[in-house]
Every structure is written in C-alpha cells, then in structure tokens.
Amino acid sequence: MNVILKAARIIDPENKFHNQVADIKISNGIIEEIGSNIGSAEGFKEITVPNLHVSKGWFDTSVSLGEPGFEDRETIANGLQTAARSGFTGIALQPNTFPVLDNQSQINFVKQKAAGFATSLYPIGALTKNSDGTDLAELFDMKNAGAIAFGDYGKSLDNANLLKVSLQYAQDFNGLIIAFSQDNTIKGKGMVHEGIASTQLGLKGIPSLAEELIIARNLFILEYTGGKLHIPTLSSAKSVELIAAAKAKGLQVTCSVAVHNLVLNDTAIEGFDTRYKVLPPLRSEEDRKALLAGVLDNTIDCITADHNPIDIEHKKMEFDFAKYGTIGLESAFSALQTVLPTPVIVAKLTSGKAIFGLGKNNIAEGQQADITLFDPEGESVFTLENIHSKSKNSAFLGMKTTGKVIGIYNQGKLVLS
C-alpha cells in the first residue's frame, strides 16, 4: 500500500529528523520522501491523525501464541494481527507450543503460517529437546531454518553443564542462548514474591534469591565459555546489579524486563486475582524501582510484554492451580507511558532487533518502511474492548493508561488500530 503520513513527529535519536514534524511518503514499502507539505498523489492514502508520532518499528523479544497445539489460547494469524494493532512490526515467538519448536520442521511450520502478515514473526528454537532440560535440541539446523535464538521458555536449566556446552557450541554459528533464571529447588512450591503480601495472604513465596543464584551461576559459566547470553525478564534489584557487574567485565550478556514488572508490584495479588500470577512474580516496590533505574541507565537492554495467552479454564481458578502468565501486547505502550518517558520506551521497544541479530530499520529515504505510529498523550482506561487476543488474561484490565497506538506500516502493509 502507498501512503503519506502527514505531520508526523519522528522519534528516533539517530535520525536527522529526530523530534521534527514532517510528512513521510511511502511507495511500495519504501520510504520515498521525507519533508514538509508533501502534496497529495494519485494512488496514495493520506494518514492525518492529531498528534501523530512515528518511530522505528517496535520488536517484542518474548511472545507466546500457542499454535501449534494450543490454538484455543491463540493462533498465529490472530496473534500477528494483535501485535500489529499493538504497534509491533516484529515479534520473537517462544517455542512453548505442542509440539515444542525444537527442530527444523517446526521452525519452518510457524514461519509458513506467518507469511504475508504486516508483523514479522521470528521464531525462537527450544534449547533442549521438548524443552525438558535433558538433551540439546537441533540448534544448528534450526538456525538454518530461521531460528533467531535458543531457549526453553519459562524453564531454567538445572544442568549447568548443558548451558556450558550450548554456549560453546553456539559460538560456531554466532548463536544466541536465552537462559531463564530460577533455582527450582529454592522456588519449591512458591507462587508469588516472598514478602509481606505473600505472608499476609498465606501464599507460598518465591524469594528473589531463586532468580539471583541462577543468574550468578549463568554469568560465571558465560565468563568461562564466552559466547552470547540473553537473560530474559529480570525481576529483582540484585539481578540488575549482577548484570551491571557482568557488563562492566565485558561479557556479551543482554537482558530484558517485562512490562508488568515495571508497572506493578506484589501488592496487586491482594485480591487473589490470578491475572497477576506471573513468572517471575511481581516483586516488591523496591525491586520495581530498581528495574526502572536499570532501564534508565541502560543496564536493562530491552522491554518485553512477555505476552502469554492462557485460556480461561487454566486461569480463572484457585490461585494455587492457575497457570502463570499475562497477555501484554495490547497494553504494553500505554502502560509503560505511566512510568517511563516516551523516548526511553521507544528505545527499549526497538533495541531487541540488534540483540537478536536482525539489524536496524531506519526512517530514511530509500529505506524499507518499518514504522510504528502512536500518540503518547491522552488518558484512558484499559478494558476488554482493547483486547484483541483470543485469551483475556490481562494484568492491566481496569488500569488507567496514557497514550495509544495508532498502527504500523511494515512489509508494504498498513494496519491501523
């Protein structure tokens, strides 16, 4: 589709047009012209929206969709449409499907299902066969099929040697290893953050130590092996300190934080609402503030919605038995706007592409258009009408948010929210 974005404020510090208002003319998916008062042209659709802002397309580093196997939770088709309407031009698909994405044919399957959509899908291959933590999966074959990284979603490797071997092996093809960090023996039967709220509610707690011990272990292994390691969804203040120290040593480590861990704390669980049962858990207000500080000082590289649709049968039940997870694509931007400046949000929603080796998309003449459209102003309440996912397990329902997504332009397609 050919479009002209009228009077768009460009948010991109690396761009000469940064913070300037300009028109952007896009022809057949390529940015043809950026300038003032670009005239109407036959065959071009003009997008005129009050307070229109644009940035490089947002990329989410952790999205679960269910298909294959859990289509009742979400399908690839609806998930990609949801991502597009939420401002994301690219997503990294987690391998927690049935069967697990642990071989070349499964990677090919999800890529074929994702063809033709405005939002690009980049699969993450499972690190171990069936994500059971026993034997390494077919990493090199999956890399050749299009897998951008390797990790077992929401599962920590108990076998430290397996992480060591995977980091050594992946260096042969510049592979990125993802290591979710949680000591399962310390977690035990814990479900929420170990603190005042868990004690008052009588819920078994997960101490921050469960995360921090494994992060420390994994960083020691990385220092020994070399290679590239991504530690997803930090949740504690000490975890941020560990990452900062590792980066100061020059280790090739990156990390992310989930939107809900930046916006909410463990007091949210006081009503026993399972929408707030997530992993890692919502932690203390002190931890939340430390995570925000880690984002602002760039210790934390990127922010993810950690979008995880769960069907109502596995979510609306007793807290002990409900599955972990919240959807987050639709609410990510507007929720973040309540705690962080817009330029920081944009930076952390676009930095993931470089981490996962996908290059940069620039807003410049002659470049392929990969753009997110949004308005950072205006308050609203996040309701069920804002949810496009098949599953409705959002931790942000009823929350006052700021700003809104207008749409995306990518793959030659315009999608408006």
Tab-separated table of C-alpha atoms in Angstrom, residues 70-383:
chain	number	residue	atom	x	y	z
A	70	PHE	CA	-2.825	-24.572	21.881
A	71	GLU	CA	-4.921	-22.760	19.273
A	72	ASP	CA	-7.657	-22.316	21.891
A	73	ARG	CA	-5.315	-19.840	23.600
A	74	GLU	CA	-4.126	-18.057	20.472
A	75	THR	CA	-3.430	-18.630	16.780
A	76	ILE	CA	-0.511	-17.284	14.790
A	77	ALA	CA	-2.861	-15.355	12.480
A	78	ASN	CA	-4.789	-13.586	15.249
A	79	GLY	CA	-1.625	-13.148	17.309
A	80	LEU	CA	0.147	-11.330	14.489
A	81	GLN	CA	-2.903	-9.136	13.864
A	82	THR	CA	-2.986	-8.343	17.582
A	83	ALA	CA	0.726	-7.480	17.536
A	84	ALA	CA	0.219	-5.167	14.562
A	85	ARG	CA	-2.666	-3.339	16.231
A	86	SER	CA	-0.488	-3.051	19.343
A	87	GLY	CA	2.334	-1.296	17.457
A	88	PHE	CA	4.743	-4.198	16.934
A	89	THR	CA	6.210	-4.738	13.476
A	90	GLY	CA	8.146	-7.794	14.661
A	91	ILE	CA	7.885	-10.414	17.401
A	92	ALA	CA	10.113	-13.215	18.641
A	93	LEU	CA	7.945	-16.319	19.013
A	94	GLN	CA	8.585	-18.500	22.047
A	95	PRO	CA	8.804	-22.288	21.467
A	96	ASN	CA	6.271	-23.281	24.174
A	97	THR	CA	3.896	-24.965	21.736
A	98	PHE	CA	2.765	-28.567	21.292
A	99	PRO	CA	4.859	-29.993	19.840
A	100	VAL	CA	7.656	-27.762	21.085
A	101	LEU	CA	9.595	-25.828	18.428
A	102	ASP	CA	12.697	-27.973	18.789
A	103	ASN	CA	13.525	-28.962	15.212
A	104	GLN	CA	13.806	-27.587	11.695
A	105	SER	CA	10.371	-28.707	10.540
A	106	GLN	CA	8.623	-26.952	13.428
A	107	ILE	CA	10.513	-23.720	12.702
A	108	ASN	CA	9.507	-23.968	9.045
A	109	PHE	CA	5.885	-24.580	10.030
A	110	VAL	CA	5.469	-21.402	12.095
A	111	LYS	CA	7.326	-19.317	9.514
A	112	GLN	CA	4.994	-20.539	6.769
A	113	LYS	CA	1.933	-19.819	8.926
A	114	ALA	CA	3.222	-16.265	9.497
A	115	ALA	CA	3.833	-15.422	5.838
A	116	GLY	CA	2.012	-12.431	4.404
A	117	PHE	CA	1.271	-10.527	7.614
A	118	ALA	CA	2.319	-6.959	8.365
A	119	THR	CA	4.045	-8.054	11.579
A	120	SER	CA	7.109	-10.227	11.009
A	121	LEU	CA	7.483	-13.393	13.087
A	122	TYR	CA	10.929	-14.595	14.159
A	123	PRO	CA	10.917	-17.991	15.890
A	124	ILE	CA	12.983	-18.874	18.930
A	125	GLY	CA	14.031	-22.521	18.894
A	126	ALA	CA	13.914	-24.616	22.036
A	127	LEU	CA	17.330	-25.046	23.646
A	128	THR	CA	16.647	-28.639	24.689
A	129	LYS	CA	14.539	-31.370	23.100
A	130	ASN	CA	10.916	-30.933	24.099
A	131	SER	CA	12.200	-28.172	26.438
A	132	ASP	CA	12.714	-30.841	29.090
A	133	GLY	CA	16.269	-29.781	30.001
A	134	THR	CA	17.885	-33.133	29.198
A	135	ASP	CA	19.458	-33.067	25.711
A	136	LEU	CA	20.328	-30.178	23.410
A	137	ALA	CA	17.918	-29.662	20.521
A	138	GLU	CA	18.988	-29.375	16.880
A	139	LEU	CA	20.345	-25.836	17.252
A	140	PHE	CA	22.300	-25.515	14.023
A	141	ASP	CA	19.506	-26.980	11.888
A	142	MET	CA	17.010	-24.605	13.469
A	143	LYS	CA	19.387	-21.683	12.902
A	144	ASN	CA	19.489	-22.564	9.207
A	145	ALA	CA	15.697	-22.742	9.154
A	146	GLY	CA	15.385	-19.234	10.600
A	147	ALA	CA	15.509	-19.528	14.396
A	148	ILE	CA	16.999	-16.336	15.845
A	149	ALA	CA	17.897	-17.676	19.309
A	150	PHE	CA	17.520	-20.732	21.542
A	151	GLY	CA	15.872	-21.054	24.942
A	152	ASP	CA	13.292	-23.014	26.891
A	153	TYR	CA	10.501	-20.573	27.733
A	154	GLY	CA	9.920	-20.145	31.451
A	155	LYS	CA	12.226	-23.034	32.300
A	156	SER	CA	15.605	-22.790	33.972
A	157	LEU	CA	18.347	-25.283	33.160
A	158	ASP	CA	19.116	-27.320	36.269
A	159	ASN	CA	22.032	-28.911	34.402
A	160	ALA	CA	24.763	-26.266	34.438
A	161	ASN	CA	26.938	-28.311	32.084
A	162	LEU	CA	24.217	-28.240	29.438
A	163	LEU	CA	24.308	-24.435	29.461
A	164	LYS	CA	28.107	-24.539	29.246
A	165	VAL	CA	28.024	-26.865	26.240
A	166	SER	CA	25.299	-24.849	24.492
A	167	LEU	CA	27.259	-21.605	24.855
A	168	GLN	CA	30.382	-23.258	23.474
A	169	TYR	CA	28.548	-24.941	20.591
A	170	ALA	CA	26.522	-21.889	19.568
A	171	GLN	CA	29.687	-19.855	19.054
A	172	ASP	CA	30.374	-21.899	15.926
A	173	PHE	CA	27.453	-20.147	14.199
A	174	ASN	CA	27.173	-16.955	16.289
A	175	GLY	CA	24.074	-18.257	18.051
A	176	LEU	CA	22.329	-16.505	20.948
A	177	ILE	CA	21.401	-18.546	24.028
A	178	ILE	CA	18.461	-17.479	26.202
A	179	ALA	CA	18.616	-18.525	29.849
A	180	PHE	CA	15.540	-18.065	32.015
A	181	SER	CA	16.869	-17.948	35.564
A	182	GLN	CA	15.207	-19.638	38.502
A	183	ASP	CA	16.520	-22.102	41.074
A	184	ASN	CA	13.680	-24.611	41.155
A	185	THR	CA	14.709	-26.098	44.490
A	186	ILE	CA	14.532	-22.683	46.158
A	187	LYS	CA	11.297	-21.826	44.348
A	188	GLY	CA	9.783	-25.069	45.551
A	189	LYS	CA	6.006	-24.684	45.631
A	190	GLY	CA	6.211	-20.895	45.705
A	191	MET	CA	3.787	-18.951	43.527
A	192	VAL	CA	4.299	-15.255	44.302
A	193	HIS	CA	7.060	-12.997	45.585
A	194	GLU	CA	8.195	-13.886	49.077
A	195	GLY	CA	7.372	-10.800	51.092
A	196	ILE	CA	4.792	-9.088	53.248
A	197	ALA	CA	1.938	-9.623	50.775
A	198	SER	CA	2.570	-13.362	50.417
A	199	THR	CA	2.779	-13.754	54.200
A	200	GLN	CA	-0.478	-11.873	54.784
A	201	LEU	CA	-2.281	-13.929	52.131
A	202	GLY	CA	-0.835	-17.239	53.205
A	203	LEU	CA	0.617	-17.930	49.758
A	204	LYS	CA	3.936	-19.711	49.381
A	205	GLY	CA	6.639	-17.290	48.300
A	206	ILE	CA	9.407	-17.315	45.700
A	207	PRO	CA	12.399	-15.440	47.147
A	208	SER	CA	14.406	-13.187	44.860
A	209	LEU	CA	17.328	-15.448	45.701
A	210	ALA	CA	15.854	-18.107	43.414
A	211	GLU	CA	16.467	-15.833	40.431
A	212	GLU	CA	19.693	-14.257	41.578
A	213	LEU	CA	21.547	-17.501	42.297
A	214	ILE	CA	20.945	-18.844	38.790
A	215	ILE	CA	21.803	-15.537	37.144
A	216	ALA	CA	25.098	-15.503	39.063
A	217	ARG	CA	25.766	-19.126	38.063
A	218	ASN	CA	24.945	-18.473	34.413
A	219	LEU	CA	27.177	-15.412	34.302
A	220	PHE	CA	30.079	-17.413	35.736
A	221	ILE	CA	29.521	-20.003	33.009
A	222	LEU	CA	29.399	-17.277	30.349
A	223	GLU	CA	32.683	-15.842	31.627
A	224	TYR	CA	34.228	-19.298	31.298
A	225	THR	CA	32.853	-20.174	27.842
A	226	GLY	CA	32.439	-16.890	26.024
A	227	GLY	CA	29.543	-16.597	23.610
A	228	LYS	CA	26.334	-14.592	23.749
A	229	LEU	CA	23.760	-14.922	26.518
A	230	HIS	CA	20.383	-13.232	26.886
A	231	ILE	CA	18.740	-13.290	30.316
A	232	PRO	CA	15.018	-12.550	29.976
A	233	THR	CA	12.559	-10.897	32.346
A	234	LEU	CA	14.645	-9.755	35.303
A	235	SER	CA	12.558	-9.138	38.407
A	236	SER	CA	14.829	-8.138	41.302
A	237	ALA	CA	17.158	-5.324	42.281
A	238	LYS	CA	20.052	-7.709	42.880
A	239	SER	CA	19.595	-9.191	39.409
A	240	VAL	CA	20.116	-5.744	37.896
A	241	GLU	CA	23.329	-5.369	39.931
A	242	LEU	CA	24.607	-8.746	38.717
A	243	ILE	CA	24.003	-7.819	35.078
A	244	ALA	CA	25.680	-4.435	35.519
A	245	ALA	CA	28.765	-6.086	37.012
A	246	ALA	CA	28.913	-8.635	34.178
A	247	LYS	CA	28.687	-5.918	31.542
A	248	ALA	CA	31.459	-3.999	33.301
A	249	LYS	CA	33.616	-7.109	32.834
A	250	GLY	CA	32.910	-7.037	29.107
A	251	LEU	CA	30.761	-10.161	28.957
A	252	GLN	CA	28.394	-10.461	25.996
A	253	VAL	CA	25.231	-10.500	28.070
A	254	THR	CA	21.931	-8.765	27.407
A	255	CYS	CA	18.699	-8.782	29.366
A	256	SER	CA	15.056	-7.765	29.310
A	257	VAL	CA	12.326	-6.860	31.762
A	258	ALA	CA	8.595	-7.457	31.423
A	259	VAL	CA	6.194	-4.522	31.291
A	260	HIS	CA	4.198	-5.826	34.258
A	261	ASN	CA	7.305	-5.975	36.470
A	262	LEU	CA	7.974	-2.306	35.685
A	263	VAL	CA	4.415	-1.128	36.307
A	264	LEU	CA	3.054	-3.379	39.080
A	265	ASN	CA	4.330	-4.724	42.391
A	266	ASP	CA	3.352	-7.640	44.605
A	267	THR	CA	0.534	-5.753	46.313
A	268	ALA	CA	-1.518	-6.461	43.172
A	269	ILE	CA	-2.075	-10.052	44.349
A	270	GLU	CA	-4.001	-8.987	47.462
A	271	GLY	CA	-7.335	-9.915	45.856
A	272	PHE	CA	-6.111	-13.398	44.880
A	273	ASP	CA	-6.683	-12.407	41.234
A	274	THR	CA	-4.880	-14.958	39.062
A	275	ARG	CA	-4.318	-12.367	36.327
A	276	TYR	CA	-1.389	-11.269	38.480
A	277	LYS	CA	0.112	-14.736	38.738
A	278	VAL	CA	3.167	-14.381	36.512
A	279	LEU	CA	6.665	-15.839	36.378
A	280	PRO	CA	8.948	-14.349	37.524
A	281	PRO	CA	6.479	-12.940	40.049
A	282	LEU	CA	5.583	-9.331	40.667
A	283	ARG	CA	8.075	-8.286	43.311
A	284	SER	CA	8.420	-5.509	45.890
A	285	GLU	CA	8.137	-1.802	45.194
A	286	GLU	CA	11.879	-1.514	45.849
A	287	ASP	CA	12.546	-4.101	43.163
A	288	ARG	CA	10.217	-2.336	40.740
A	289	LYS	CA	12.038	0.960	41.225
A	290	ALA	CA	15.401	-0.764	40.750
A	291	LEU	CA	14.174	-2.251	37.473
A	292	LEU	CA	13.091	1.193	36.269
A	293	ALA	CA	16.513	2.560	37.214
A	294	GLY	CA	18.113	-0.310	35.284
A	295	VAL	CA	16.114	0.648	32.217
A	296	LEU	CA	17.075	4.300	32.518
A	297	ASP	CA	20.811	3.633	32.936
A	298	ASN	CA	20.781	1.031	30.103
A	299	THR	CA	21.755	-1.921	32.285
A	300	ILE	CA	18.495	-3.451	31.019
A	301	ASP	CA	18.633	-3.615	27.238
A	302	CYS	CA	15.018	-4.063	26.228
A	303	ILE	CA	11.436	-4.283	27.456
A	304	THR	CA	9.072	-7.116	26.563
A	305	ALA	CA	5.345	-7.586	27.019
A	306	ASP	CA	6.145	-11.248	27.782
A	307	HIS	CA	2.776	-11.896	26.127
A	308	ASN	CA	1.463	-15.281	27.261
A	309	PRO	CA	-2.187	-16.083	26.460
A	310	ILE	CA	-3.801	-18.579	28.841
A	311	ASP	CA	-7.296	-19.997	28.268
A	312	ILE	CA	-9.949	-19.242	30.883
A	313	GLU	CA	-10.075	-22.863	32.088
A	314	HIS	CA	-6.455	-22.609	33.241
A	315	LYS	CA	-6.571	-19.039	34.558
A	316	LYS	CA	-9.910	-18.420	36.252
A	317	MET	CA	-9.468	-20.926	39.060
A	318	GLU	CA	-7.909	-21.262	42.521
A	319	PHE	CA	-4.668	-19.279	42.760
A	320	ASP	CA	-2.639	-22.391	43.595
A	321	PHE	CA	-3.664	-24.194	40.415
A	322	ALA	CA	-3.847	-21.344	37.879
A	323	LYS	CA	-1.168	-21.178	35.196
A	324	TYR	CA	1.401	-18.392	35.143
A	325	GLY	CA	1.162	-15.667	32.530
A	326	THR	CA	-0.480	-12.490	31.301
A	327	ILE	CA	-1.150	-11.120	27.855
A	328	GLY	CA	0.565	-7.806	27.295
A	329	LEU	CA	0.918	-6.717	23.671
A	330	GLU	CA	-2.193	-4.533	23.616
A	331	SER	CA	-1.348	-2.728	26.864
A	332	ALA	CA	2.449	-2.534	26.584
A	333	PHE	CA	2.893	1.003	25.276
A	334	SER	CA	0.118	2.734	27.199
A	335	ALA	CA	1.069	1.008	30.474
A	336	LEU	CA	4.746	1.923	30.080
A	337	GLN	CA	3.736	5.530	29.452
A	338	THR	CA	2.661	5.714	33.096
A	339	VAL	CA	6.184	5.033	34.389
A	340	LEU	CA	8.741	5.992	31.693
A	341	PRO	CA	9.410	8.842	29.221
A	342	THR	CA	8.301	8.206	25.643
A	343	PRO	CA	11.816	8.310	24.100
A	344	VAL	CA	13.022	5.674	26.589
A	345	ILE	CA	10.030	3.445	25.837
A	346	VAL	CA	10.653	3.686	22.110
A	347	ALA	CA	14.359	2.932	22.577
A	348	LYS	CA	13.651	-0.160	24.687
A	349	LEU	CA	10.928	-1.430	22.330
A	350	THR	CA	13.236	-1.139	19.310
A	351	SER	CA	16.590	-2.310	20.706
A	352	GLY	CA	15.741	-6.008	20.597
A	353	LYS	CA	16.368	-6.355	16.869
A	354	ALA	CA	20.068	-5.642	17.267
A	355	ILE	CA	20.308	-8.079	20.197
A	356	PHE	CA	18.760	-10.869	18.134
A	357	GLY	CA	20.871	-10.103	15.062
A	358	LEU	CA	18.079	-8.671	12.935
A	359	GLY	CA	19.815	-5.424	12.006
A	360	LYS	CA	18.392	-1.931	12.155
A	361	ASN	CA	15.470	-0.355	10.383
A	362	ASN	CA	15.990	3.344	9.793
A	363	ILE	CA	13.459	6.032	8.977
A	364	ALA	CA	15.298	7.420	5.958
A	365	GLU	CA	14.669	7.946	2.276
A	366	GLY	CA	15.338	4.823	0.251
A	367	GLN	CA	14.903	2.529	3.261
A	368	GLN	CA	12.229	-0.108	3.688
A	369	ALA	CA	9.382	1.279	5.772
A	370	ASP	CA	9.204	-0.452	9.142
A	371	ILE	CA	7.361	2.094	11.244
A	372	THR	CA	5.141	2.309	14.326
A	373	LEU	CA	2.511	5.054	14.595
A	374	PHE	CA	1.366	6.270	18.019
A	375	ASP	CA	0.102	9.153	20.135
A	376	PRO	CA	1.876	9.483	23.510
A	377	GLU	CA	-0.785	11.727	25.040
A	378	GLY	CA	-4.277	11.266	26.400
A	379	GLU	CA	-5.534	9.120	29.267
A	380	SER	CA	-7.876	6.155	29.100
A	381	VAL	CA	-8.819	3.005	30.980
A	382	PHE	CA	-7.692	-0.352	29.602
A	383	THR	CA	-10.799	-2.503	29.134
